[in-house]
């Protein structure tokens, strides 16, 4: 049984209300931070904890906080990125829906650490009902004196706002999120300047993922050093993983970083094995944009060591044989899955979500989708595989924001590890249509 | 001041200069002999704030970040939006990776661009044509249907042919920055994004015609000139008139004594020198409205120079310059 810090009380009845949340140890970090710590102490604890961004990139949170520019007389902002739109990821929704106060408590403590007087939660449009849950919780927090003027009788005042987006994937990119929050079209900005210098309305801003902010509360309570003991190596603490696909128990799980992947997939505590006793074919370990890995590479790395659920272990071997922890969207495919069809779904998504600012992503994503559509329709050409490879290579790294990379990596990894399947689709289109096991039988049934 | 080396040419530039501007300074500096090391641009426009960074044709490789931090930058960077650092070393034409990536960008720009140059008014002075010749491939690998849009008349003078647009955002920034009210933006997203005047509001501003000049392709064209002539059959002349709204310094495009078109004067980088008003551009089509200064200088590489009588004198100058450079090399 791994240690749980974020969702240990998730099954307590009415945990979404402030009173029950408080009875279970809630808002203690606000009391501790505001009454006995300076903002710098909090930043130092977060630095010591080794907490890394849970949104996908895994950048050390303490370092990000210490980069925040602090010019005199200019407001600073903390923005929570609740625009969780990565396909396969639903951990933030689970946390906000079940324990909204965990996020609000984290927002207050983190805002205090950064000296922000107004903070924002930017939530995706599809989560409108979660926004309502959050707003109710914020009202409760205002009534209890955790938000507003002179919180808990101290000098610190904070206003917290929830802003609902319109549901664009690109608004999960931090600068596009800030544009959208300012009321503009959600296009990523060109960096530099980074948000830490000029973010929301040109003011210094920190943008953090929901889970990152929620993890600040246990760090303040137990101390950074203690938190750093959980996990493995530079991957400290716990992580919410949203497991989906062909597994017996899909859902959101909190794991200690460093859990073996094999245990996560097959143990009854977590995914509970592959559905209907089938064999594992492939895994997308961190949301749709990270490289897909075949079963033999996800369970063991290229040196034959067991792979662990951690930032380092999953990226062992680079993109040739590794992947990324990403946002923790763990998608499992059994042997009946068609990787080519799955890739087409991903490519269609990225084509639909490209903002259209820079040319490689705008034109390349559409092109890849059209080629993949042609292949699964049975009209693929032998040259299409190399063409796809060349297109993704010319998108990756050449775009303004990481959406281009996110569109390119799944294509690259699918061709790298499952090239034979693409060839089969092109050589024998009719055969593919007849052979039942290439279909996702679970979705058809 | 910062010292920056681009393709082996070193120059000292003020802090805050971008790599692209530094490269252009090197080219403008007559001491340097050789290829044009300034990266091509499709969206960057030095006169428009916050322009650039979108088209990715100007990407370069930074092999040394700065004197303090000599690590190379991990990805190719957009030279138009990256400031130089002291001791920076940049590769443009000398890096095969950059040329390869740029070839990719050109291909991306062209996959949804119609190959209607034979009927396009921009042909002959089109940045995308030049870019395609300079950095593209001879054949396309794209064999799907291209994206198309209906043509829109933006007011009585400007035609928007969205099918040809490469979404450089220059016209959006022009409408934003030289006119008071923003009536011109982008709708939709991805490869179906569309330049729009937001439900066809007509641009009535006096300087709206400048969006035609900043357009690198034939997406925004002059309705008073459409299909009148190929641009290389016209005679470009520098001319001016006393205008109360703008500087009145323009380029006339003549056929005989008939003024077919009036545009702003563009410098060697294809950028407008002075914005001109709609009255000069669209309404003064009589040669007696203008004081002619003389033939306009046209680059020898341009197709427009083919029948241009300034050409002979220029050719002589160019040959002299080349001989001088060759003897200097010996």
XYZ file of C-alpha atoms in Angstrom:
775
model
C 0.000 0.000 0.000
C 1.702 3.181 -1.200
C 1.611 6.412 0.663
C -1.292 8.733 -0.194
C -1.051 12.462 0.341
C -3.602 14.014 -1.990
C -6.567 11.694 -2.090
C -6.309 9.733 1.151
C -9.663 11.112 2.373
C -11.432 10.864 -0.956
C -13.945 8.328 0.312
C -14.968 10.301 3.400
C -18.614 11.335 2.935
C -19.090 15.048 2.156
C -15.350 15.680 1.884
C -16.210 18.361 -0.659
C -17.587 20.564 2.128
C -15.294 22.813 4.100
C -16.364 21.439 7.466
C -15.669 17.780 6.693
C -12.458 18.742 4.893
C -11.297 20.648 7.967
C -12.189 17.792 10.290
C -9.842 15.629 8.204
C -6.897 17.943 8.646
C -7.758 20.455 5.946
C -6.510 24.057 5.871
C -3.775 23.195 8.392
C -1.124 24.245 5.877
C -2.728 27.691 5.543
C -2.661 28.123 9.341
C 0.927 26.888 9.542
C 2.241 28.925 6.606
C 0.520 32.215 7.361
C 1.075 32.173 11.107
C 4.506 30.634 11.523
C 6.358 30.902 8.221
C 7.567 33.688 5.957
C 6.790 33.430 2.225
C 10.446 32.617 1.626
C 10.279 29.732 4.105
C 7.475 28.192 2.069
C 9.447 28.577 -1.168
C 12.478 27.003 0.528
C 10.411 24.026 1.739
C 9.055 23.489 -1.780
C 12.594 23.685 -3.148
C 13.809 21.139 -0.607
C 10.922 18.826 -1.395
C 12.112 18.425 -4.983
C 8.512 18.728 -6.190
C 8.332 18.732 -9.981
C 5.564 20.122 -12.176
C 2.769 17.575 -12.529
C 1.380 19.035 -15.747
C 3.738 17.225 -18.091
C 7.124 18.889 -18.385
C 8.303 17.983 -14.879
C 10.115 21.259 -14.226
C 11.136 21.698 -10.550
C 8.422 23.822 -8.929
C 10.663 25.460 -6.336
C 13.024 26.638 -9.056
C 10.114 27.991 -11.103
C 8.914 29.931 -8.055
C 12.348 31.376 -7.366
C 12.556 32.670 -10.977
C 9.514 34.888 -10.359
C 10.515 38.515 -10.850
C 9.619 40.707 -7.888
C 9.693 44.335 -9.011
C 8.478 46.940 -6.490
C 4.903 48.097 -6.796
C 3.858 45.526 -9.399
C 1.300 42.859 -8.556
C 2.225 39.239 -9.010
C -0.167 36.452 -9.880
C -0.500 32.758 -9.374
C -2.510 31.020 -12.074
C -3.645 27.448 -11.690
C -3.731 25.521 -14.925
C -6.874 23.394 -14.647
C -7.227 23.178 -18.420
C -6.598 19.476 -18.330
C -7.083 18.563 -21.973
C -4.431 15.960 -22.693
C -6.261 12.887 -24.014
C -6.004 10.130 -21.420
C -5.578 12.492 -18.475
C -8.350 13.054 -15.942
C -6.553 13.236 -12.609
C -7.171 16.958 -11.982
C -10.878 16.583 -12.606
C -11.035 13.775 -10.063
C -9.192 15.835 -7.475
C -11.194 19.030 -8.032
C -14.505 17.211 -8.190
C -13.965 15.132 -5.052
C -11.834 17.413 -2.860
C -12.133 20.977 -4.223
C -10.735 22.407 -1.004
C -7.411 20.618 -1.561
C -6.823 22.868 -4.556
C -8.088 25.991 -2.803
C -5.918 25.330 0.235
C -2.913 24.843 -2.059
C -3.773 28.050 -3.919
C -3.838 30.057 -0.680
C -0.555 28.630 0.614
C 1.195 28.989 -2.752
C -0.150 32.514 -3.334
C 1.170 33.451 0.099
C 4.584 32.037 -0.821
C 4.656 34.034 -4.045
C 3.122 37.202 -2.628
C 0.182 37.146 -5.029
C -2.828 39.252 -4.073
C -5.161 37.820 -6.672
C -4.953 34.331 -8.053
C -6.830 32.556 -10.800
C -7.974 29.056 -11.557
C -8.334 28.647 -15.305
C -10.529 25.625 -15.906
C -11.465 24.109 -19.233
C -14.934 24.704 -20.628
C -15.928 21.051 -20.555
C -15.441 21.042 -16.776
C -18.224 23.589 -16.206
C -19.750 21.473 -13.446
C -16.374 21.239 -11.718
C -16.144 25.028 -11.925
C -19.443 25.198 -10.042
C -18.096 22.849 -7.376
C -15.004 25.037 -7.054
C -17.039 28.216 -6.838
C -19.196 26.793 -4.058
C -16.041 25.774 -2.225
C -14.514 29.232 -2.708
C -17.650 30.824 -1.244
C -17.300 28.552 1.780
C -13.651 29.526 2.123
C -14.517 33.238 1.963
C -17.186 32.723 4.632
C -14.712 30.897 6.869
C -12.139 33.656 6.504
C -9.586 31.674 4.482
C -9.974 34.064 1.553
C -10.558 37.794 1.350
C -9.107 40.555 3.518
C -6.730 39.721 6.387
C -6.847 35.952 6.203
C -6.929 34.372 9.719
C -6.232 37.766 11.228
C -2.865 38.133 9.483
C -1.823 40.913 7.104
C -2.195 38.680 4.097
C -5.167 39.193 1.763
C -6.043 37.103 -1.259
C -8.817 36.982 -3.817
C -9.349 33.800 -5.772
C -11.217 33.642 -9.070
C -12.360 30.782 -11.280
C -12.329 31.428 -15.009
C -13.909 28.931 -17.388
C -12.233 28.559 -20.769
C -13.977 27.543 -23.972
C -12.399 24.110 -24.193
C -9.377 24.541 -26.439
C -6.476 22.129 -25.952
C -4.007 24.868 -26.795
C -5.137 26.891 -23.763
C -3.352 24.339 -21.603
C -0.083 25.824 -22.888
C 0.785 28.392 -20.251
C 1.120 31.483 -22.439
C -1.993 30.639 -24.471
C -3.779 30.168 -21.157
C -2.711 33.653 -20.067
C -3.893 35.150 -23.372
C -7.232 33.431 -22.949
C -7.455 34.559 -19.328
C -6.905 38.131 -20.506
C -9.889 37.708 -22.796
C -7.992 37.330 -26.044
C -7.745 34.577 -28.597
C -5.874 31.675 -27.008
C -2.691 31.745 -29.064
C 0.636 30.856 -27.457
C 2.978 33.797 -27.013
C 6.481 33.816 -28.346
C 8.987 33.276 -25.553
C 10.972 35.068 -24.185
C 9.663 36.921 -22.195
C 8.649 34.054 -19.949
C 5.570 34.386 -17.699
C 7.841 34.654 -14.639
C 8.874 38.072 -15.987
C 5.871 39.209 -18.027
C 2.813 37.000 -17.714
C -0.765 37.896 -16.990
C -1.327 41.564 -18.029
C 2.429 41.887 -18.327
C 2.969 41.145 -14.636
C 5.173 38.416 -13.186
C 3.127 35.224 -13.108
C 3.566 31.627 -12.064
C 1.448 29.022 -13.844
C 1.174 25.657 -12.075
C -0.823 22.513 -12.588
C -3.688 21.624 -10.196
C -1.863 18.635 -8.747
C 1.358 20.621 -8.227
C -0.513 23.257 -6.241
C -2.397 20.665 -4.206
C 0.913 18.948 -3.386
C 2.179 22.131 -1.707
C -0.135 21.505 1.289
C 1.449 18.179 2.378
C 4.905 19.671 1.725
C 4.222 22.556 4.097
C 2.734 20.191 6.675
C 5.392 17.478 6.658
C 8.357 19.643 5.619
C 10.288 19.547 2.374
C 12.929 17.105 3.588
C 10.338 14.593 4.725
C 8.472 14.880 1.392
C 11.705 14.332 -0.525
C 12.076 10.922 1.165
C 8.966 9.692 -0.642
C 9.592 8.563 -4.172
C 12.832 7.699 -5.893
C 15.859 9.802 -6.813
C 14.881 13.151 -8.289
C 11.275 12.017 -8.689
C 9.978 12.837 -5.248
C 6.530 12.533 -3.738
C 3.347 10.997 -5.017
C 1.677 11.333 -8.394
C -1.879 10.944 -9.549
C -2.093 8.620 -12.522
C -5.243 8.373 -14.616
C -5.292 4.849 -15.936
C -7.526 3.991 -18.860
C -7.753 1.567 -21.748
C -7.907 -2.208 -21.686
C -7.500 -2.740 -17.965
C -9.761 -4.236 -15.347
C -9.861 -1.192 -13.090
C -9.603 2.096 -14.941
C -9.511 5.167 -12.721
C -7.336 7.688 -10.929
C -4.678 6.267 -8.617
C -2.208 7.968 -6.377
C 1.150 6.231 -6.528
C 4.475 6.782 -4.919
C 6.890 7.657 -7.691
C 9.166 4.697 -8.252
C 6.445 2.051 -8.380
C 7.343 -0.600 -10.986
C 5.228 -0.251 -14.141
C 4.544 -3.983 -14.108
C 3.108 -3.746 -10.609
C 0.985 -0.756 -11.589
C -0.568 -2.583 -14.518
C -1.006 -6.040 -12.986
C -1.514 -5.575 -9.243
C -5.052 -5.628 -7.878
C -4.430 -2.427 -5.972
C -4.072 -0.463 -9.202
C -5.081 -1.389 -12.756
C -5.777 -5.037 -11.936
C -4.357 -6.557 -15.108
C -5.457 -6.574 -18.727
C -9.135 -6.901 -19.509
C -10.390 -10.430 -20.304
C -6.947 -11.899 -19.619
C -5.533 -10.670 -22.916
C -1.896 -9.808 -23.519
C -0.419 -6.337 -23.210
C 0.504 -4.773 -26.531
C 1.517 -1.194 -25.834
C 1.269 1.640 -23.337
C 1.063 5.399 -23.676
C 2.518 6.358 -20.333
C 1.808 10.050 -19.923
C -1.034 11.333 -22.055
C -1.456 11.112 -25.811
C 1.531 13.251 -26.751
C 4.260 11.117 -25.213
C 5.788 8.338 -27.299
C 3.925 5.018 -27.285
C 5.978 2.042 -26.115
C 5.471 -1.641 -26.911
C 4.990 -4.080 -24.001
C 8.595 -5.291 -23.920
C 9.968 -1.742 -23.619
C 7.463 -0.398 -21.109
C 7.948 -3.230 -18.613
C 11.736 -3.333 -18.967
C 14.083 -0.745 -20.394
C 16.645 -1.474 -23.091
C 19.145 -2.639 -20.465
C 16.695 -5.205 -19.142
C 16.061 -3.388 -15.844
C 12.447 -3.113 -14.740
C 10.947 0.248 -15.619
C 9.560 2.341 -12.770
C 6.874 4.995 -12.688
C 9.226 7.975 -12.355
C 10.409 10.870 -14.498
C 13.861 9.368 -14.977
C 13.067 5.699 -15.421
C 10.363 6.249 -18.030
C 12.618 8.486 -20.107
C 15.536 6.033 -19.844
C 16.916 5.385 -23.312
C 15.707 8.675 -24.820
C 12.994 8.559 -27.411
C 14.593 5.577 -29.153
C 13.487 3.165 -26.430
C 11.939 5.412 -23.787
C 8.996 7.731 -23.228
C 7.948 10.335 -20.622
C 5.912 10.459 -17.436
C 4.091 13.449 -18.899
C 0.824 14.361 -17.235
C 0.182 10.836 -15.971
C -2.418 9.775 -18.534
C -1.673 6.067 -18.587
C -3.376 4.405 -21.568
C -3.056 0.634 -21.871
C -3.617 -1.238 -25.155
C -4.176 -4.970 -25.390
C -3.136 -7.216 -28.260
C -6.309 -6.555 -30.277
C -5.616 -2.839 -30.694
C -4.709 -1.346 -34.023
C -1.881 1.093 -33.390
C -2.435 2.734 -36.778
C -6.076 3.506 -36.008
C -5.137 4.744 -32.583
C -2.533 7.015 -34.140
C -5.106 8.348 -36.599
C -7.330 9.316 -33.658
C -4.434 11.180 -32.051
C -3.439 12.886 -35.308
C -7.034 13.998 -35.876
C -7.074 15.486 -32.405
C -3.887 17.497 -32.920
C -5.051 18.700 -36.325
C -8.297 19.897 -34.778
C -6.559 21.608 -31.883
C -3.694 23.347 -33.705
C -4.104 27.088 -33.201
C -2.879 28.018 -36.671
C -0.177 30.501 -35.728
C 2.975 28.850 -36.988
C 3.198 27.050 -40.264
C 4.766 23.654 -39.429
C 2.043 22.752 -36.932
C -0.841 24.382 -38.793
C -0.141 22.628 -42.078
C 1.770 19.559 -40.889
C -0.835 18.232 -38.464
C -3.523 18.316 -41.160
C -1.260 16.629 -43.640
C -0.399 13.791 -41.234
C -4.065 13.263 -40.459
C -4.936 13.005 -44.143
C -2.173 10.478 -44.812
C -3.180 8.347 -41.819
C -6.805 8.491 -42.902
C -5.776 7.273 -46.329
C -3.809 4.409 -44.787
C -6.616 3.139 -42.559
C -9.093 3.473 -45.418
C -6.874 1.057 -47.351
C -5.540 3.512 -49.947
C -2.091 3.978 -48.437
C 1.007 4.089 -50.592
C 4.304 2.410 -49.678
C 5.967 5.824 -49.607
C 3.490 7.129 -47.020
C 5.383 5.751 -44.014
C 8.575 7.558 -44.916
C 6.588 10.674 -45.765
C 4.920 10.619 -42.337
C 8.312 10.197 -40.727
C 9.701 13.147 -42.669
C 6.725 15.398 -41.841
C 6.897 14.716 -38.118
C 10.654 15.342 -38.199
C 10.084 18.739 -39.789
C 7.408 19.728 -37.269
C 9.271 18.671 -34.148
C 11.263 21.469 -32.568
C 10.367 24.013 -35.242
C 7.192 25.398 -33.688
C 6.377 28.213 -31.249
C 4.878 26.011 -28.540
C 5.122 22.322 -27.614
C 1.913 21.383 -29.461
C 4.013 20.715 -32.553
C 6.220 18.311 -30.613
C 3.152 16.738 -29.029
C 1.732 16.062 -32.483
C 5.013 14.710 -33.816
C 6.081 12.345 -31.016
C 3.172 9.871 -31.206
C 3.652 9.562 -34.961
C 7.395 9.061 -34.627
C 7.102 6.460 -31.883
C 4.313 4.512 -33.584
C 6.385 4.237 -36.754
C 9.541 3.453 -34.787
C 8.037 0.580 -32.825
C 5.164 -0.631 -35.012
C 6.371 -0.066 -38.561
C 5.378 -3.603 -39.578
C 1.772 -2.822 -38.755
C 1.782 0.227 -41.030
C 3.297 -1.879 -43.793
C 0.609 -4.512 -43.285
C -2.104 -1.863 -43.668
C -0.589 -0.672 -46.937
C 0.322 -4.058 -48.411
C -2.856 -5.867 -47.535
C -5.675 -3.365 -46.946
C -8.419 -5.901 -47.536
C -6.810 -8.411 -45.206
C -6.668 -5.866 -42.431
C -10.374 -5.226 -42.786
C -11.169 -8.954 -42.579
C -8.902 -9.884 -39.701
C -10.987 -9.306 -36.614
C -8.184 -8.971 -34.151
C -7.044 -5.698 -35.676
C -10.220 -4.096 -34.458
C -10.744 -2.789 -31.047
C -13.217 -5.523 -30.134
C -14.110 -3.943 -26.829
C -15.347 -0.794 -28.390
C -17.342 -2.635 -31.029
C -18.913 -5.042 -28.511
C 27.144 46.231 -27.497
C 27.254 42.566 -28.383
C 29.526 40.714 -30.757
C 27.748 38.128 -32.836
C 29.067 35.803 -35.518
C 26.694 34.672 -38.253
C 27.984 32.132 -40.776
C 31.506 33.213 -39.910
C 30.856 36.959 -40.329
C 31.375 38.902 -37.138
C 29.568 42.138 -36.336
C 29.126 44.278 -33.269
C 25.542 45.371 -32.689
C 23.661 47.186 -29.917
C 22.031 45.084 -27.193
C 18.460 44.135 -27.991
C 19.177 43.587 -31.687
C 17.690 40.386 -33.040
C 19.748 37.813 -34.917
C 17.852 38.678 -38.088
C 18.584 42.389 -37.796
C 22.258 41.617 -37.153
C 22.363 39.426 -40.262
C 20.766 42.202 -42.307
C 23.340 44.644 -40.961
C 26.109 42.328 -42.120
C 24.602 42.182 -45.597
C 24.056 45.946 -45.725
C 27.656 46.453 -44.672
C 29.369 46.717 -48.029
C 32.624 45.269 -46.764
C 31.233 41.783 -46.871
C 31.400 39.868 -50.093
C 29.405 36.774 -50.732
C 26.060 35.126 -50.331
C 23.063 36.774 -48.699
C 23.297 35.394 -45.197
C 20.140 37.188 -43.987
C 17.488 34.532 -43.289
C 14.369 34.848 -45.462
C 11.261 36.215 -43.740
C 7.595 35.783 -44.514
C 5.918 37.176 -41.410
C 8.495 39.461 -39.779
C 8.130 43.165 -40.646
C 10.492 45.551 -38.927
C 7.882 48.349 -38.945
C 5.247 46.316 -37.151
C 5.567 45.669 -33.442
C 5.276 42.056 -32.245
C 5.405 40.754 -35.803
C 7.420 37.669 -36.573
C 7.853 34.237 -35.088
C 4.964 32.622 -36.932
C 6.190 31.460 -40.312
C 9.408 29.812 -39.080
C 11.285 30.401 -42.356
C 13.913 32.484 -40.576
C 14.930 29.711 -38.173
C 18.651 29.456 -37.499
C 20.881 27.310 -35.349
C 22.640 28.895 -32.384
C 25.831 26.896 -31.903
C 27.108 29.033 -29.038
C 24.668 30.807 -26.744
C 26.946 33.578 -25.483
C 30.333 34.249 -24.001
C 28.975 33.636 -20.492
C 26.938 30.575 -21.336
C 28.469 28.904 -24.385
C 25.990 26.059 -24.513
C 24.253 25.743 -27.911
C 20.493 26.276 -27.965
C 18.686 22.922 -28.061
C 16.240 23.782 -30.819
C 16.444 25.953 -33.912
C 15.270 29.476 -33.014
C 13.275 32.082 -34.933
C 15.982 34.635 -35.710
C 13.442 37.466 -35.972
C 12.405 37.081 -32.329
C 15.668 36.026 -30.688
C 17.950 38.720 -29.338
C 21.698 38.439 -29.775
C 23.977 37.862 -26.806
C 27.613 38.824 -26.579
C 29.731 36.127 -28.177
C 26.823 34.330 -29.825
C 27.593 32.144 -32.819
C 24.863 31.461 -35.343
C 24.667 29.173 -38.345
C 22.265 29.939 -41.146
C 23.360 28.908 -44.636
C 26.296 26.917 -43.272
C 24.095 24.508 -41.338
C 22.572 21.642 -43.345
C 20.031 21.122 -40.539
C 18.736 24.669 -40.921
C 18.441 24.375 -44.690
C 16.627 21.063 -44.279
C 14.221 22.465 -41.694
C 13.619 25.545 -43.840
C 12.853 23.323 -46.812
C 10.243 21.683 -44.603
C 8.729 25.037 -43.680
C 8.533 26.073 -47.338
C 6.810 22.807 -48.124
C 4.308 23.364 -45.309
C 3.594 26.895 -46.531
C 2.983 25.611 -50.036
C 0.795 22.574 -49.379
C -2.361 24.615 -49.032
C -1.270 27.454 -51.298
C -2.899 27.321 -54.739
C -0.470 27.194 -57.648
C -2.367 29.920 -59.468
C 0.644 32.173 -60.044
C -0.248 32.517 -63.750
C -3.432 34.379 -62.800
C -2.221 35.960 -59.553
C -1.503 39.690 -59.465
C 1.286 39.157 -56.967
C 3.309 36.960 -59.327
C 6.688 38.537 -60.014
C 6.820 40.337 -56.684
C 5.712 37.491 -54.430
C 7.812 36.620 -51.386
C 6.533 33.063 -51.438
C 7.625 32.583 -55.054
C 11.092 33.824 -54.186
C 11.217 31.634 -51.100
C 10.038 28.621 -53.086
C 12.744 29.109 -55.698
C 15.427 29.758 -53.133
C 14.674 27.150 -50.508
C 11.943 24.810 -51.681
C 11.745 21.529 -53.479
C 11.044 21.166 -57.173
C 8.034 18.922 -56.602
C 5.315 18.703 -54.000
C 4.631 15.532 -52.058
C 1.146 16.706 -51.104
C -1.554 14.966 -53.082
C -4.741 15.878 -51.244
C -7.337 18.514 -51.941
C -6.170 21.980 -51.012
C -8.003 24.215 -48.596
C -10.167 26.827 -50.367
C -12.231 29.843 -49.356
C -14.620 32.231 -51.048
C -13.091 35.519 -52.179
C -14.210 38.519 -50.181
C -14.272 42.213 -51.139
C -13.053 44.234 -48.194
C -14.515 47.573 -49.194
C -14.259 49.026 -52.687
C -10.472 48.808 -52.979
C -9.206 45.595 -51.423
C -9.798 41.995 -52.415
C -9.195 39.218 -49.870
C -8.365 35.913 -51.507
C -8.022 33.795 -48.367
C -7.061 30.659 -50.330
C -3.654 32.202 -51.012
C -3.081 33.376 -47.446
C -0.155 31.949 -45.484
C -1.359 33.462 -42.169
C 1.638 35.689 -41.560
C -0.512 38.047 -39.446
C 1.184 41.091 -41.005
C -2.103 42.618 -42.177
C -3.687 41.955 -38.782
C -0.843 43.795 -37.081
C -1.024 46.620 -39.640
C -4.738 47.048 -39.070
C -4.068 46.908 -35.351
C -1.173 49.311 -35.227
C -1.601 51.993 -37.885
C -5.358 52.284 -37.672
C -7.340 53.238 -34.595
C -9.987 50.607 -34.445
C -9.402 46.948 -34.882
C -11.759 45.671 -37.540
C -9.568 42.971 -38.869
C -8.544 39.762 -37.133
C -8.357 36.001 -37.384
C -11.283 33.639 -37.062
C -11.253 29.869 -36.542
C -8.100 27.941 -35.885
C -5.624 25.494 -37.339
C -5.429 25.156 -41.085
C -8.901 26.640 -41.520
C -8.050 29.914 -39.744
C -9.203 32.849 -41.730
C -8.245 36.497 -41.963
C -11.473 38.336 -41.455
C -12.865 41.781 -41.004
C -15.225 40.244 -38.489
C -18.499 39.733 -40.288
C -17.315 41.684 -43.289
C -16.986 45.088 -41.695
C -15.508 47.290 -44.349
C -12.152 48.817 -43.562
C -12.774 52.507 -44.054
C -9.613 53.793 -42.474
C -7.445 56.114 -44.578
C -4.423 53.859 -44.280
C -6.134 50.503 -44.754
C -4.593 50.098 -48.222
C -1.231 49.372 -46.632
C -2.365 45.845 -45.849
C -1.920 45.167 -49.575
C 1.731 46.184 -49.436
C 2.556 44.141 -46.353
C 0.932 40.968 -47.711
C 3.780 38.679 -48.788
C 1.512 36.731 -51.162
C -1.493 37.520 -53.333
C -4.068 37.184 -50.585
C -4.726 40.919 -50.373
C -4.720 42.646 -53.743
C -5.573 46.067 -55.086
C -8.999 45.931 -56.743
C -8.135 48.940 -58.917
C -5.185 47.001 -60.389
C -6.552 43.453 -60.537
C -5.904 41.774 -63.883
C -4.801 45.060 -65.516
C -1.269 43.920 -66.276
C 1.509 41.550 -65.268
C 3.764 43.447 -62.967
C 6.855 42.925 -65.151
C 5.147 44.663 -68.079
C 4.861 47.861 -66.061
C 7.451 50.595 -65.586
C 8.125 51.412 -61.938
C 8.823 55.096 -61.217
C 9.540 56.957 -58.015
C 7.115 59.864 -57.671
C 5.675 62.189 -55.081
C 2.854 64.648 -54.535
C 1.977 67.106 -51.819
C -0.294 65.031 -49.620
C -1.735 66.264 -46.359
C -2.267 62.794 -44.887
C 0.946 60.958 -45.713
C 4.455 61.650 -46.990
C 3.223 61.391 -50.572
C 6.326 59.444 -51.597
C 5.200 56.505 -53.689
C 6.141 54.137 -56.472
C 4.068 54.444 -59.656
C 3.622 51.446 -61.908
C 3.099 52.813 -65.426
C 2.117 51.476 -68.806
C 2.860 54.215 -71.295
C 1.600 57.297 -69.498
C -1.202 55.428 -67.763
C -0.848 54.962 -63.993
C -1.899 51.361 -63.437
C -1.043 51.141 -59.760
C 0.356 53.168 -56.890
C 2.221 51.481 -54.055
C 4.464 52.499 -51.218
C 8.202 52.359 -51.837
C 9.832 49.215 -50.549
C 13.406 48.827 -49.367
C 15.810 45.981 -50.165
C 14.120 43.741 -47.597
C 10.734 44.201 -49.260
C 9.474 46.410 -46.451
C 7.520 49.617 -46.898
C 9.584 52.779 -46.324
C 6.626 55.086 -45.601
C 3.004 54.116 -45.151
C 0.852 55.863 -47.752
C -2.793 56.913 -47.564
C -5.686 55.491 -49.523
C -6.149 58.712 -51.491
C -2.630 58.500 -52.953
C -2.941 54.785 -53.492
C -6.347 54.411 -55.047
C -7.585 57.778 -56.269
C -4.648 59.536 -57.911
C -4.448 57.497 -61.076
C -3.639 60.418 -63.385
C 0.022 60.986 -64.239
C -0.467 64.767 -63.822
C -1.179 64.245 -60.122
C 2.420 63.253 -59.615
C 5.926 64.675 -59.851
C 8.072 61.926 -61.327
C 11.524 61.585 -59.771
C 12.966 58.915 -62.018
C 13.003 55.179 -62.609
C 12.764 53.032 -59.546
C 15.663 50.764 -58.703
C 14.696 47.129 -59.167
C 16.940 44.285 -58.029
C 18.613 42.554 -60.946
C 17.339 39.154 -59.765
C 13.736 40.301 -59.958
C 11.642 39.363 -62.975
C 10.402 42.962 -63.013
C 13.845 44.152 -64.073
C 13.537 42.277 -67.395
C 12.212 45.215 -69.417
C 13.311 47.918 -67.068
C 15.434 50.583 -68.742
C 17.231 51.469 -65.563
C 18.546 47.964 -65.844
C 21.357 48.578 -68.310
C 23.050 51.211 -66.217
C 22.595 49.077 -63.137
C 23.973 46.020 -64.873
C 27.104 47.988 -65.676
C 27.413 49.013 -62.040
C 26.883 45.473 -60.819
C 29.515 44.094 -63.172
C 31.968 46.732 -62.016
C 31.216 45.868 -58.402
C 31.722 42.172 -59.015
C 35.014 42.754 -60.795
C 36.156 44.865 -57.892
C 35.176 42.156 -55.442
C 36.922 39.474 -57.493
C 40.122 41.469 -57.704
C 39.895 42.051 -53.966
C 39.686 38.301 -53.425
C 42.796 37.724 -55.525
